[in-house]
mmCIF file of C-alpha atoms in Angstrom:
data_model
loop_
_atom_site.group_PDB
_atom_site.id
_atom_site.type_symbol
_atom_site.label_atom_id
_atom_site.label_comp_id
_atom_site.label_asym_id
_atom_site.label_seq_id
_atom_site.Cartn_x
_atom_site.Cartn_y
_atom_site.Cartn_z
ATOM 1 C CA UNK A 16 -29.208 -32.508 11.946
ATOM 2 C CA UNK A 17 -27.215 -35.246 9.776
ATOM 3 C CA UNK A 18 -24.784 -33.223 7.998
ATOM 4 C CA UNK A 19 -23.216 -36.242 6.289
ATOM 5 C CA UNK A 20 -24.381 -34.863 2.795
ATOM 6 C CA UNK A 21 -21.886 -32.193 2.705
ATOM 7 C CA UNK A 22 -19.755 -34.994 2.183
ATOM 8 C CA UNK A 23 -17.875 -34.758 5.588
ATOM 9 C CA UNK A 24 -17.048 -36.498 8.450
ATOM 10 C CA UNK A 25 -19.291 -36.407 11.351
ATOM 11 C CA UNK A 26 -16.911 -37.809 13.579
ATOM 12 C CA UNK A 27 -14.230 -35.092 13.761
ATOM 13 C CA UNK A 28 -11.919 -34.993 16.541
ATOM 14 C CA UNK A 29 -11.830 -31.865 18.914
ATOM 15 C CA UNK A 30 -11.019 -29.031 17.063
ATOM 16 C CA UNK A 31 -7.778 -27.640 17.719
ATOM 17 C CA UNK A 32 -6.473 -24.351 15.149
ATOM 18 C CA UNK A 33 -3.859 -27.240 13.895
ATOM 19 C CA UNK A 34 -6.753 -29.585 12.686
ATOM 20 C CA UNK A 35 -8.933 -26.508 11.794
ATOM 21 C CA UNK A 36 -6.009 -25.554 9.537
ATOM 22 C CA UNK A 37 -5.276 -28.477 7.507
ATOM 23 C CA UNK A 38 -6.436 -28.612 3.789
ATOM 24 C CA UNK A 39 -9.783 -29.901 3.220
ATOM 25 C CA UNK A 40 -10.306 -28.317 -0.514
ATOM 26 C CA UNK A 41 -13.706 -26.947 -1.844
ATOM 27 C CA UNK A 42 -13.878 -26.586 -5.050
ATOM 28 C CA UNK A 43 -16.400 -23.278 -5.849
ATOM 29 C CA UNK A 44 -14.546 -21.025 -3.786
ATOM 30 C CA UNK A 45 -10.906 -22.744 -4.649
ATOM 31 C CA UNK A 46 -11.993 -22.249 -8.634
ATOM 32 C CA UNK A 47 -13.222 -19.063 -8.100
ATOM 33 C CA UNK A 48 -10.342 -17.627 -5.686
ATOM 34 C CA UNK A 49 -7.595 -19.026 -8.483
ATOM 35 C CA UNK A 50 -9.612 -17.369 -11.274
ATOM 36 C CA UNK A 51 -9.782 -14.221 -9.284
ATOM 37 C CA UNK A 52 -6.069 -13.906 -9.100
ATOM 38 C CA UNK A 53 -4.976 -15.112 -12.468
ATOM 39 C CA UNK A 54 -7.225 -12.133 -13.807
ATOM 40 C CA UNK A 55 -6.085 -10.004 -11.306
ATOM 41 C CA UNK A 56 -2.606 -10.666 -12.607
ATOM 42 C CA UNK A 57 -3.306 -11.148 -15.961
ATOM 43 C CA UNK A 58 -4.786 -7.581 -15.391
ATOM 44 C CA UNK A 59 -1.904 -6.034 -13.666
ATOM 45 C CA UNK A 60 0.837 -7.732 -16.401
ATOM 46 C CA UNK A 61 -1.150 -5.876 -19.142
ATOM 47 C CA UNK A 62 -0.590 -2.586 -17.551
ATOM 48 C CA UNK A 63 3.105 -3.386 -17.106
ATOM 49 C CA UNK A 64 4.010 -4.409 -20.250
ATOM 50 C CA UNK A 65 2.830 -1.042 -21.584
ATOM 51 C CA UNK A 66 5.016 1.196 -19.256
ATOM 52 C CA UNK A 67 2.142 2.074 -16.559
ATOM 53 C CA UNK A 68 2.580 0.865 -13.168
ATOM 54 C CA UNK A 69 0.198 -0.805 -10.330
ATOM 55 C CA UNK A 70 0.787 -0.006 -6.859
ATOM 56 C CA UNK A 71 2.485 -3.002 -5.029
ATOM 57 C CA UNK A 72 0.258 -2.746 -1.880
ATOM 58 C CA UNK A 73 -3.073 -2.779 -4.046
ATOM 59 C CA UNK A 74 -2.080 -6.406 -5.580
ATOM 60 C CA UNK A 75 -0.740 -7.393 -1.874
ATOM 61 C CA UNK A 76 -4.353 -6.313 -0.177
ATOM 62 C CA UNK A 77 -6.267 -7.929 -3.215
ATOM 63 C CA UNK A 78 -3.817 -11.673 -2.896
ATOM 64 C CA UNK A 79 -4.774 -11.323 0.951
ATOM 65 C CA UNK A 80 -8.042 -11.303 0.355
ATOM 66 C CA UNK A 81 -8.295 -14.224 -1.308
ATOM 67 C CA UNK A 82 -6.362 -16.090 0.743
ATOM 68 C CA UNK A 83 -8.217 -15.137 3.777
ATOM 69 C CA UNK A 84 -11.368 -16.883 1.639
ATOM 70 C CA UNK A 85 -9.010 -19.939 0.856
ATOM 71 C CA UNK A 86 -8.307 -19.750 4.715
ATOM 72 C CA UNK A 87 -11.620 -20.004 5.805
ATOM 73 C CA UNK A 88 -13.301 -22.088 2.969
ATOM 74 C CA UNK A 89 -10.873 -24.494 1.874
ATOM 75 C CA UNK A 90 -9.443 -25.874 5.373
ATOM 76 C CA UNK A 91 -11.402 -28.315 7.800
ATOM 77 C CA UNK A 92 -12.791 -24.928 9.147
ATOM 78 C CA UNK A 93 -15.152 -25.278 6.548
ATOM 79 C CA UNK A 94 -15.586 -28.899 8.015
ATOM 80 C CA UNK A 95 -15.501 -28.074 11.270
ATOM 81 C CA UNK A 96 -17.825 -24.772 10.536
ATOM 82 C CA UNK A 97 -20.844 -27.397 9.875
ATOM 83 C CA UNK A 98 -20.797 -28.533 13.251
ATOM 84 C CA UNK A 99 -19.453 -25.970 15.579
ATOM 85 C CA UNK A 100 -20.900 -22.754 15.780
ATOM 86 C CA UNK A 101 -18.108 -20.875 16.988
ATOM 87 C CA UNK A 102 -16.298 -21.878 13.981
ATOM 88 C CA UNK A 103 -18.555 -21.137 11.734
ATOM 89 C CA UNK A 104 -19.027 -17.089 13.183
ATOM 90 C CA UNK A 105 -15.396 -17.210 12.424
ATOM 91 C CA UNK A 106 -15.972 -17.954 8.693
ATOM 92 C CA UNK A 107 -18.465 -15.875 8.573
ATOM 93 C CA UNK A 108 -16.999 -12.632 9.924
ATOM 94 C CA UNK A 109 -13.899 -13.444 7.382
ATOM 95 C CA UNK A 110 -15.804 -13.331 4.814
ATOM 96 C CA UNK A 111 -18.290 -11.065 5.013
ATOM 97 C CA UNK A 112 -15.981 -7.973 7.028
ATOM 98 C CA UNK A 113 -12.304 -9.032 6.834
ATOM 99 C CA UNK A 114 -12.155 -10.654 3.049
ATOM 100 C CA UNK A 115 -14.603 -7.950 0.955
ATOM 101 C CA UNK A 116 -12.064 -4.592 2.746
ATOM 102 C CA UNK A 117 -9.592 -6.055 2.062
ATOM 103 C CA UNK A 118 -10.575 -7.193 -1.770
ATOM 104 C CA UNK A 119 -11.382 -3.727 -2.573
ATOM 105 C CA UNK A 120 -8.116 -1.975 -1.173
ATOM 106 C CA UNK A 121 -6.973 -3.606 -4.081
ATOM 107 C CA UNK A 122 -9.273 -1.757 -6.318
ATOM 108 C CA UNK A 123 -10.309 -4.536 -9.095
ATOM 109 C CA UNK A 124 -12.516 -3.056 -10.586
ATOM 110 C CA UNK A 125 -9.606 0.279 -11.030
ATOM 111 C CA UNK A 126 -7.497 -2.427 -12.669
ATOM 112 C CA UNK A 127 -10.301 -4.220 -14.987
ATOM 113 C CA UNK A 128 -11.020 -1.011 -16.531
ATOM 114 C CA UNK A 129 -7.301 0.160 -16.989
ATOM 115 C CA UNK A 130 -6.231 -2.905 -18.380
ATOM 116 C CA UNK A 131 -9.212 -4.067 -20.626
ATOM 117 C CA UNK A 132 -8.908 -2.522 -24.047
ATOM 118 C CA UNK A 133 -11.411 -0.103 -25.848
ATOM 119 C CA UNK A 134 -13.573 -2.459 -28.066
ATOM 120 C CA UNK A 135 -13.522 0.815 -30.439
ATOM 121 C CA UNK A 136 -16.185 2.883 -32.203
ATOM 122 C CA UNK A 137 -19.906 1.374 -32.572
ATOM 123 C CA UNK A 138 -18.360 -1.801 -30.349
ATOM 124 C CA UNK A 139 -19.165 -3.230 -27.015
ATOM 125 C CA UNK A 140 -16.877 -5.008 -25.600
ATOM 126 C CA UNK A 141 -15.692 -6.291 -21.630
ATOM 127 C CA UNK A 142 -14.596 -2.523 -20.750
ATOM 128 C CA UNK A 143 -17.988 -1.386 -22.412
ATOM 129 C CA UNK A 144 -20.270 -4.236 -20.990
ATOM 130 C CA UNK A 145 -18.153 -2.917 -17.537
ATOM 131 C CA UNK A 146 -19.071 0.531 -17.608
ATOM 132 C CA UNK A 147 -22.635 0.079 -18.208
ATOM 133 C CA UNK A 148 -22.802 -1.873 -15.259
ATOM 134 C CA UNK A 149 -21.457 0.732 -12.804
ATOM 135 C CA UNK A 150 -23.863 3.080 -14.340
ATOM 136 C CA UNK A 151 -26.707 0.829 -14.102
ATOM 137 C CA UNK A 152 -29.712 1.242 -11.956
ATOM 138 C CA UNK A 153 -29.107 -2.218 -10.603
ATOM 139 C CA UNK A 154 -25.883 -1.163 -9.295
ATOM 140 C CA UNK A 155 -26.889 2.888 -8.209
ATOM 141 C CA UNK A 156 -29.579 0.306 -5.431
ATOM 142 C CA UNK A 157 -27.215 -2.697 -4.535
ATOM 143 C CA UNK A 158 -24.644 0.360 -3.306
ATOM 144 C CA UNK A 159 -26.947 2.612 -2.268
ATOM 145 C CA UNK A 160 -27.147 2.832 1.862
ATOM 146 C CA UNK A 161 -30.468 2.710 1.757
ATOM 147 C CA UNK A 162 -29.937 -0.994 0.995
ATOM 148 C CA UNK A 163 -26.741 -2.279 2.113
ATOM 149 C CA UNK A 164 -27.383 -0.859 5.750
ATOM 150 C CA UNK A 165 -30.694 -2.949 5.977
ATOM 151 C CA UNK A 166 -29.161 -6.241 3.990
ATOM 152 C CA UNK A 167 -25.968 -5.696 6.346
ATOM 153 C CA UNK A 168 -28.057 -5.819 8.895
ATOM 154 C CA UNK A 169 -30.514 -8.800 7.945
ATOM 155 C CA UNK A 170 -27.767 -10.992 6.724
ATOM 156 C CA UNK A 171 -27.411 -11.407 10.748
ATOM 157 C CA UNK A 172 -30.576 -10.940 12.333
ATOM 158 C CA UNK A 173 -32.904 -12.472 9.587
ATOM 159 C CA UNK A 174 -30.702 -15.499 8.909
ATOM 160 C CA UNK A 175 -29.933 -16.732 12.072
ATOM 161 C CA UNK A 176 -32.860 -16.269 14.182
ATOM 162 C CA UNK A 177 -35.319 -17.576 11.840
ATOM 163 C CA UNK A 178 -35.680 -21.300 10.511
ATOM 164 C CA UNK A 179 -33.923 -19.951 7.465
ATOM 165 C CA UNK A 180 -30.348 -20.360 8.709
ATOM 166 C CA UNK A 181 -30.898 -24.237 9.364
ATOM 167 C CA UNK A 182 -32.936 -24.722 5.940
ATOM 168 C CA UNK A 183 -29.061 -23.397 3.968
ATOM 169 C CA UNK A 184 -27.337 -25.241 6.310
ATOM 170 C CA UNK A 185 -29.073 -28.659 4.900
ATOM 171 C CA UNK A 186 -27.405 -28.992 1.718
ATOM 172 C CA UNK A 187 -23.976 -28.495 0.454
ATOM 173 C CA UNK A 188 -25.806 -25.809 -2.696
ATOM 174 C CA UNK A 189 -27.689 -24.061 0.522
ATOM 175 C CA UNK A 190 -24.426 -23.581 2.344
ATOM 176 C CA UNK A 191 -22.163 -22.432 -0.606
ATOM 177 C CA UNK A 192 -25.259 -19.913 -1.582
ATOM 178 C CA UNK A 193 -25.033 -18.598 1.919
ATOM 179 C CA UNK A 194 -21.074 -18.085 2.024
ATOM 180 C CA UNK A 195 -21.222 -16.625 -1.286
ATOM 181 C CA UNK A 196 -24.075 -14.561 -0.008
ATOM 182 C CA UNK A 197 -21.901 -12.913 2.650
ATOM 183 C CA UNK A 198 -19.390 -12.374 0.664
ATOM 184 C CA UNK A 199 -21.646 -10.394 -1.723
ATOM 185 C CA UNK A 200 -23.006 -8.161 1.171
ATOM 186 C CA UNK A 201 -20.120 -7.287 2.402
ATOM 187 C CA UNK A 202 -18.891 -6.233 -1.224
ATOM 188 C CA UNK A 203 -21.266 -4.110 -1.424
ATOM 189 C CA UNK A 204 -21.254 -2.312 1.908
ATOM 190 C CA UNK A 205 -17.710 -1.600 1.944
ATOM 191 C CA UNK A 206 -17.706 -0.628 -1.514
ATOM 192 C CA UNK A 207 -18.803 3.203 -1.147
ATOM 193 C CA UNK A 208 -17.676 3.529 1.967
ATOM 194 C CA UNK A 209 -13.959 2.687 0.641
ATOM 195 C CA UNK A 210 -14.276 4.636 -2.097
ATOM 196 C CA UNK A 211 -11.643 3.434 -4.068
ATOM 197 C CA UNK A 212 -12.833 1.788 -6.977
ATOM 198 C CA UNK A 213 -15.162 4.061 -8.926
ATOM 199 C CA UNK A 214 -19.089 3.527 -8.534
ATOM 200 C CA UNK A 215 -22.257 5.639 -8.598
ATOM 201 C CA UNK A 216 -22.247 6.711 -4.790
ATOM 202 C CA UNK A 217 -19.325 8.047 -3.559
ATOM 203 C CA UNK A 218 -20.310 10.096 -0.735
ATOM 204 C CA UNK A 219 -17.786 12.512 1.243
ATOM 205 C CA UNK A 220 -15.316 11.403 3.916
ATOM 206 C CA UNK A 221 -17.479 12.119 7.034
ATOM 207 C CA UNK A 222 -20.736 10.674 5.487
ATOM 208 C CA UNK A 223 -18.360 6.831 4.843
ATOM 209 C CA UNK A 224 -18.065 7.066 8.329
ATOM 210 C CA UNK A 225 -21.831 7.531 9.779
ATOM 211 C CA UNK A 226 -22.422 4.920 7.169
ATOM 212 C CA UNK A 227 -19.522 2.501 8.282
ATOM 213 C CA UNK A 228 -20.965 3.022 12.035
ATOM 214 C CA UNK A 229 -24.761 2.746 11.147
ATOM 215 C CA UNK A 230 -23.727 -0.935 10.101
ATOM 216 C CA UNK A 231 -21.389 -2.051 13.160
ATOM 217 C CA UNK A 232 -23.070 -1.758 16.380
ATOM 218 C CA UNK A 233 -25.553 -4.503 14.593
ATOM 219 C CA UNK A 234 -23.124 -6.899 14.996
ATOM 220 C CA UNK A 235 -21.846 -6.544 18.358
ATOM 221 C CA UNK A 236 -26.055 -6.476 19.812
ATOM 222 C CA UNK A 237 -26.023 -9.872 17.328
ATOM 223 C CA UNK A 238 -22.968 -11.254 19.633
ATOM 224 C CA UNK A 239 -24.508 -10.401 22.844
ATOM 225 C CA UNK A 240 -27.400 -11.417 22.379
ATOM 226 C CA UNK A 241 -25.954 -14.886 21.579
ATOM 227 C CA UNK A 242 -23.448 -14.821 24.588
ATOM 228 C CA UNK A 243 -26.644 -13.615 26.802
ATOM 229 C CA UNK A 244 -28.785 -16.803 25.750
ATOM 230 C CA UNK A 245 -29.738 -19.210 28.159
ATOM 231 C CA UNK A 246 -30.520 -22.005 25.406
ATOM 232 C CA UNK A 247 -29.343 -22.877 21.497
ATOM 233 C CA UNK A 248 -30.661 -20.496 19.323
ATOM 234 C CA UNK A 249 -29.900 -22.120 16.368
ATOM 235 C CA UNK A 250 -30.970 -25.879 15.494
ATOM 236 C CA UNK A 251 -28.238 -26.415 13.462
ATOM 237 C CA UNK A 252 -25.619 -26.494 16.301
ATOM 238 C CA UNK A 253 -28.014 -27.482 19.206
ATOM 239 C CA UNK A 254 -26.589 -31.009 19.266
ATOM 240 C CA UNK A 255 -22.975 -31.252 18.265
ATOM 241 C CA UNK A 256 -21.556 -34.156 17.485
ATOM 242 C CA UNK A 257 -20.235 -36.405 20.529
ATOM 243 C CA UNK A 258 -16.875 -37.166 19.191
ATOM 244 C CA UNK A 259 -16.491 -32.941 19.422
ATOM 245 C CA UNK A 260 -16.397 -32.855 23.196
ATOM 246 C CA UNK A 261 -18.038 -29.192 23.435
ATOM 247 C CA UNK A 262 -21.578 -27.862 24.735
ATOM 248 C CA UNK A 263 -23.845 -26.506 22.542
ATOM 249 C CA UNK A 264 -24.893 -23.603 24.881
ATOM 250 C CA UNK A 265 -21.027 -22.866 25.558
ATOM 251 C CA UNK A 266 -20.035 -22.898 21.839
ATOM 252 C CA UNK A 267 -23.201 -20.578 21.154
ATOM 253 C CA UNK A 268 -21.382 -18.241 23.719
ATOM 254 C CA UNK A 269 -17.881 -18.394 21.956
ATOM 255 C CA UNK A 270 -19.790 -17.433 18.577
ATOM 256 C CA UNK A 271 -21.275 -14.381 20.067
ATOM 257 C CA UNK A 272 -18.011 -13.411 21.368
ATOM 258 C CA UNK A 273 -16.396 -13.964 18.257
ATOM 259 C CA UNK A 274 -19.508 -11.937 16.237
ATOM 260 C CA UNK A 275 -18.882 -9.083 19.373
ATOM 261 C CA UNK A 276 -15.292 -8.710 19.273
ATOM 262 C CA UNK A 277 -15.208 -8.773 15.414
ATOM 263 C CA UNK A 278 -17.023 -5.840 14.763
ATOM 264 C CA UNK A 279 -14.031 -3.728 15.854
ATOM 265 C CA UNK A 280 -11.636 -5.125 13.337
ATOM 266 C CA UNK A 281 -13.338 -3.731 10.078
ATOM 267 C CA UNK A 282 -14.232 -0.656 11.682
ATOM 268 C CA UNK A 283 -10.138 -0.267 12.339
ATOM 269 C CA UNK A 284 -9.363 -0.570 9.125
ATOM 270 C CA UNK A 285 -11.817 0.779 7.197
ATOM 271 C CA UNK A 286 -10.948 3.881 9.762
ATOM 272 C CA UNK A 287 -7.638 3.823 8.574
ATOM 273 C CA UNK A 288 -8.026 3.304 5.174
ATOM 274 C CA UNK A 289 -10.295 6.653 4.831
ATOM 275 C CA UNK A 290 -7.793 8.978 7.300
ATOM 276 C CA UNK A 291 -5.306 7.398 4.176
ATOM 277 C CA UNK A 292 -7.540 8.926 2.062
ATOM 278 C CA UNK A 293 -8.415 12.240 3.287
ATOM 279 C CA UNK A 294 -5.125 13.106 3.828
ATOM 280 C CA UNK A 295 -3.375 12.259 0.427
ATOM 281 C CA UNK A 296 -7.038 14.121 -0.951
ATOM 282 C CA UNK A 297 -6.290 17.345 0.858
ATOM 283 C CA UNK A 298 -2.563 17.197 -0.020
ATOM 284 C CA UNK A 299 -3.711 16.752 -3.515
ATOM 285 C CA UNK A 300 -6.209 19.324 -3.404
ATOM 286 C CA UNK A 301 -3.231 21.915 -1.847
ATOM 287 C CA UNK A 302 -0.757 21.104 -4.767
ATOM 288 C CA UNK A 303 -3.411 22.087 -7.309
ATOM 289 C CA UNK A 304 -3.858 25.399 -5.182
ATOM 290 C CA UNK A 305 -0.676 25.997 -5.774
ATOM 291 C CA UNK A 306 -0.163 25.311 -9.327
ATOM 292 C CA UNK A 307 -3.373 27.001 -10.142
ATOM 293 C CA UNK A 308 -1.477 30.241 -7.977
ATOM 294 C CA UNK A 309 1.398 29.892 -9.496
ATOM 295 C CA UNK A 310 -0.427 30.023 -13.226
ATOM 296 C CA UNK A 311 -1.959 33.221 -11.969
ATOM 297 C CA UNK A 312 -0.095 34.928 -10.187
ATOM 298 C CA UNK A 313 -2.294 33.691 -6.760
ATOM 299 C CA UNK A 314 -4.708 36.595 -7.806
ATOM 300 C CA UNK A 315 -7.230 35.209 -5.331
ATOM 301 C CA UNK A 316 -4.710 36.903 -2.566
ATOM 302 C CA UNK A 317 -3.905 40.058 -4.569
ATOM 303 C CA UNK A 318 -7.914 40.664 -4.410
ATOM 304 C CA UNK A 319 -8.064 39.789 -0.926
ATOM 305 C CA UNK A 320 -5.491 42.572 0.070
ATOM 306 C CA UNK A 321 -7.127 44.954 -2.822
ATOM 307 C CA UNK A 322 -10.172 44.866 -0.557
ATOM 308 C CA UNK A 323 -8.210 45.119 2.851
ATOM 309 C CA UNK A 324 -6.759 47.912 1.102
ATOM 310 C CA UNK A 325 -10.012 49.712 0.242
ATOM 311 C CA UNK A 326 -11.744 48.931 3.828
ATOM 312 C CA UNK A 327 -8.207 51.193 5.365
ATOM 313 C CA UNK A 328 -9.007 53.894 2.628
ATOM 314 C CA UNK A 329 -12.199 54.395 3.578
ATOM 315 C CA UNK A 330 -11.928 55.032 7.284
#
C-alpha cells in the first residue's frame, strides 16, 4: 500500500528509538495537546488566584498525559507507525491505555467545573452546558460497561482483523480518525473505573476492578494471536518498505508482543490508583465516625453495652 499521501517518506531508514524519537510534528494532535494544557492551566491559575489550591500531582499526571500523546504522535513514530507494525501497536497502546489513565488522574473535568464560573440565575453558560452533559443520556451509555467493555474490546478485534483497519490506514483523515478514536475509547473505559472525576456511573471499589479485568485479558488473546500467526494478518504492513530491512511476519510478531505485554501496565496502575482510593475513602469514612461520636457522645456504643447489659440481667 503507497502510503506517500500521508505526506511521508517511504524510504525511511531502519528504525532505531533515536530516529523514532526525533520531531516529525502533526498538527491535530500538536493543536489539540497545546490547547489541552493552556486550559488546563488557565483552569488551575483561576483556582489559585482565588485562595483554593490544586493538587500538584493531578496537574503532573494530566502534563504527562499529553506528552505521552506528543510522544507518540508528533515524532517519526507516527512516521514510522505507517509502515511498521510493531510501531504502530506501540502508538496505539499509548494512547488508548497509557495516555487516557493517566489524563484522568488529573481529573479535568474536577478542575473545569471548579474553575468555570456560575453563568447565574435563568443563564447557561460553559459550567451549565458542562453539567448537562454529565447528566445526559448520551453520556449515562458512552460510560456505561455495558458499552465500553464491548467497544474496548472491538476497537482490537473488529479493526484489525477486518478490511477496516487498512481502509483508515489509506488516508491521512482515516488515520487521525482512528488515533483519535482510541483515544476516545480509552477515555471512556477508564473513566468509571477511576472514579475520580464525577460522572453518572460510579460503581464501588470491587465492581472497578471486575470491570478493569473484563477488558484486559482481550488484549493479551489480541497479542497472541498475532505472535501465533503463521502469515500477515494485516495488509497494511504485509510488505514493508525495502529500505526498512525487517520481515513482515517478524514485525507482526513484535506487535503482538508489544499488544501482550502491554496489557499489564494499565492494569498496574489503574490497580494502584483504586488501593489509593479505597484507603484515603475508608480513612475518610473513620474520621467522620469519629466526629459524628464525638457530637454524640458515641451513643451507638452506649446502646450496644445497654443491650449487653440487659442480655446479663436476664439470665
Amino acid at each position: 500500500m503507497d502510503h506517500s499521501g500521508h505526506g511521508m517518506n517511504m524510504d525511511l531508514p531502519p528504525f532505531t528509538l533515536g530516529r523514532g524519537l526525533e520531531l516529525s510534528v502533526e498538527p491535530f494532535f500538536l493543536t489539540g495537546s497545546l490547547l489541552a494544557l493552556a486550559l488546563y492551566g488557565y483552569g488551575v491559575v483561576r483556582l489559585r488566584r482565588r485562595g483554593d489550591g490544586w493538587p500538584v500531582g493531578r496537574i503532573i499526571a494530566f502534563t504527562v498525559g499529553v506528552l505521552s500523546i506528543l510522544l507518540v504522535m508528533c515524532t517519526k513514530l507516527n512516521d514510522y507507525g505507517m509502515v511498521m507494525f510493531s510501531v504502530h501497536m506501540v502508538q496505539h497502546m499509548v494512547i488508548s491505555m497509557l495516555s487516557p489513565i493517566l489524563l484522568l488522574l488529573g481529573a479535568p473535568v474536577t478542575l473545569a467545573l471548579r474553575a468555570l464560573p456560575p453563568a447565574g440565575r435563568g443563564r447557561i453558560g460553559p459550567r451549565e452546558l458542562l453539567l448537562k452533559l454529565l447528566h445526559s443520556r448520551y453520556i449515562k451509555i458512552v460510560t456505561h460497561p455495558a458499552f465500553t467493555i464491548p467497544i474496548f474490546i472491538a476497537s482490537l478485534y473488529a479493526l484489525y482483523f477486518t478490511p477496516l483497519f487498512d481502509l483508515l490506514m489509506g488516508s491521512k483523515a482515516g488515520h487521525l480518525g482512528m488515533m483519535v478514536h482510541f483515544l476516545a475509547v480509552g477515555l471512556v473505559f477508564f473513566w468509571p473505573i477511576m472514579g475520580v472525576d464525577p460522572g453518572p456511573h460510579r460503581p464501588g471499589y470491587v465492581m472497578r476492578m471486575l470491570e478493569l479485568f473484563a477488558g484486559m485479558p482481550f488484549h493479551a488473546f489480541f497479542g497472541i494471536a498475532l505472535m501465533m500467526a503463521t502469515t500477515p494478518m494485516v495488509e497494511t504492513y504485509s510488505n514493508p518498505p525495502a529500505s526498512l530491512g525487517i520481515d513482515a511476519l517478524s514485525d507482526q510478531n513484535w506487535a503482538g508482543g508489544i499488544a501482550w505485554a502491554f496489557s499489564e501496565i494499565p492494569s498496574v496502575l489503574v490497580l494502584i490508583a483504586l488501593v489509593y482510593q479505597w484507603y484515603h475513602s475508608e480513612q475518610r469514612a473513620a474520621r467522620r465516625s469519629d466526629r459524628a461520636a464525638d457530637r454524640d457522645g458515641d451513643k451507638e456504643l452506649e446502646a450496644y453495652n445497654a443491650y449487653l447489659a440487659s442480655l446479663q440481667a436476664r439470665q
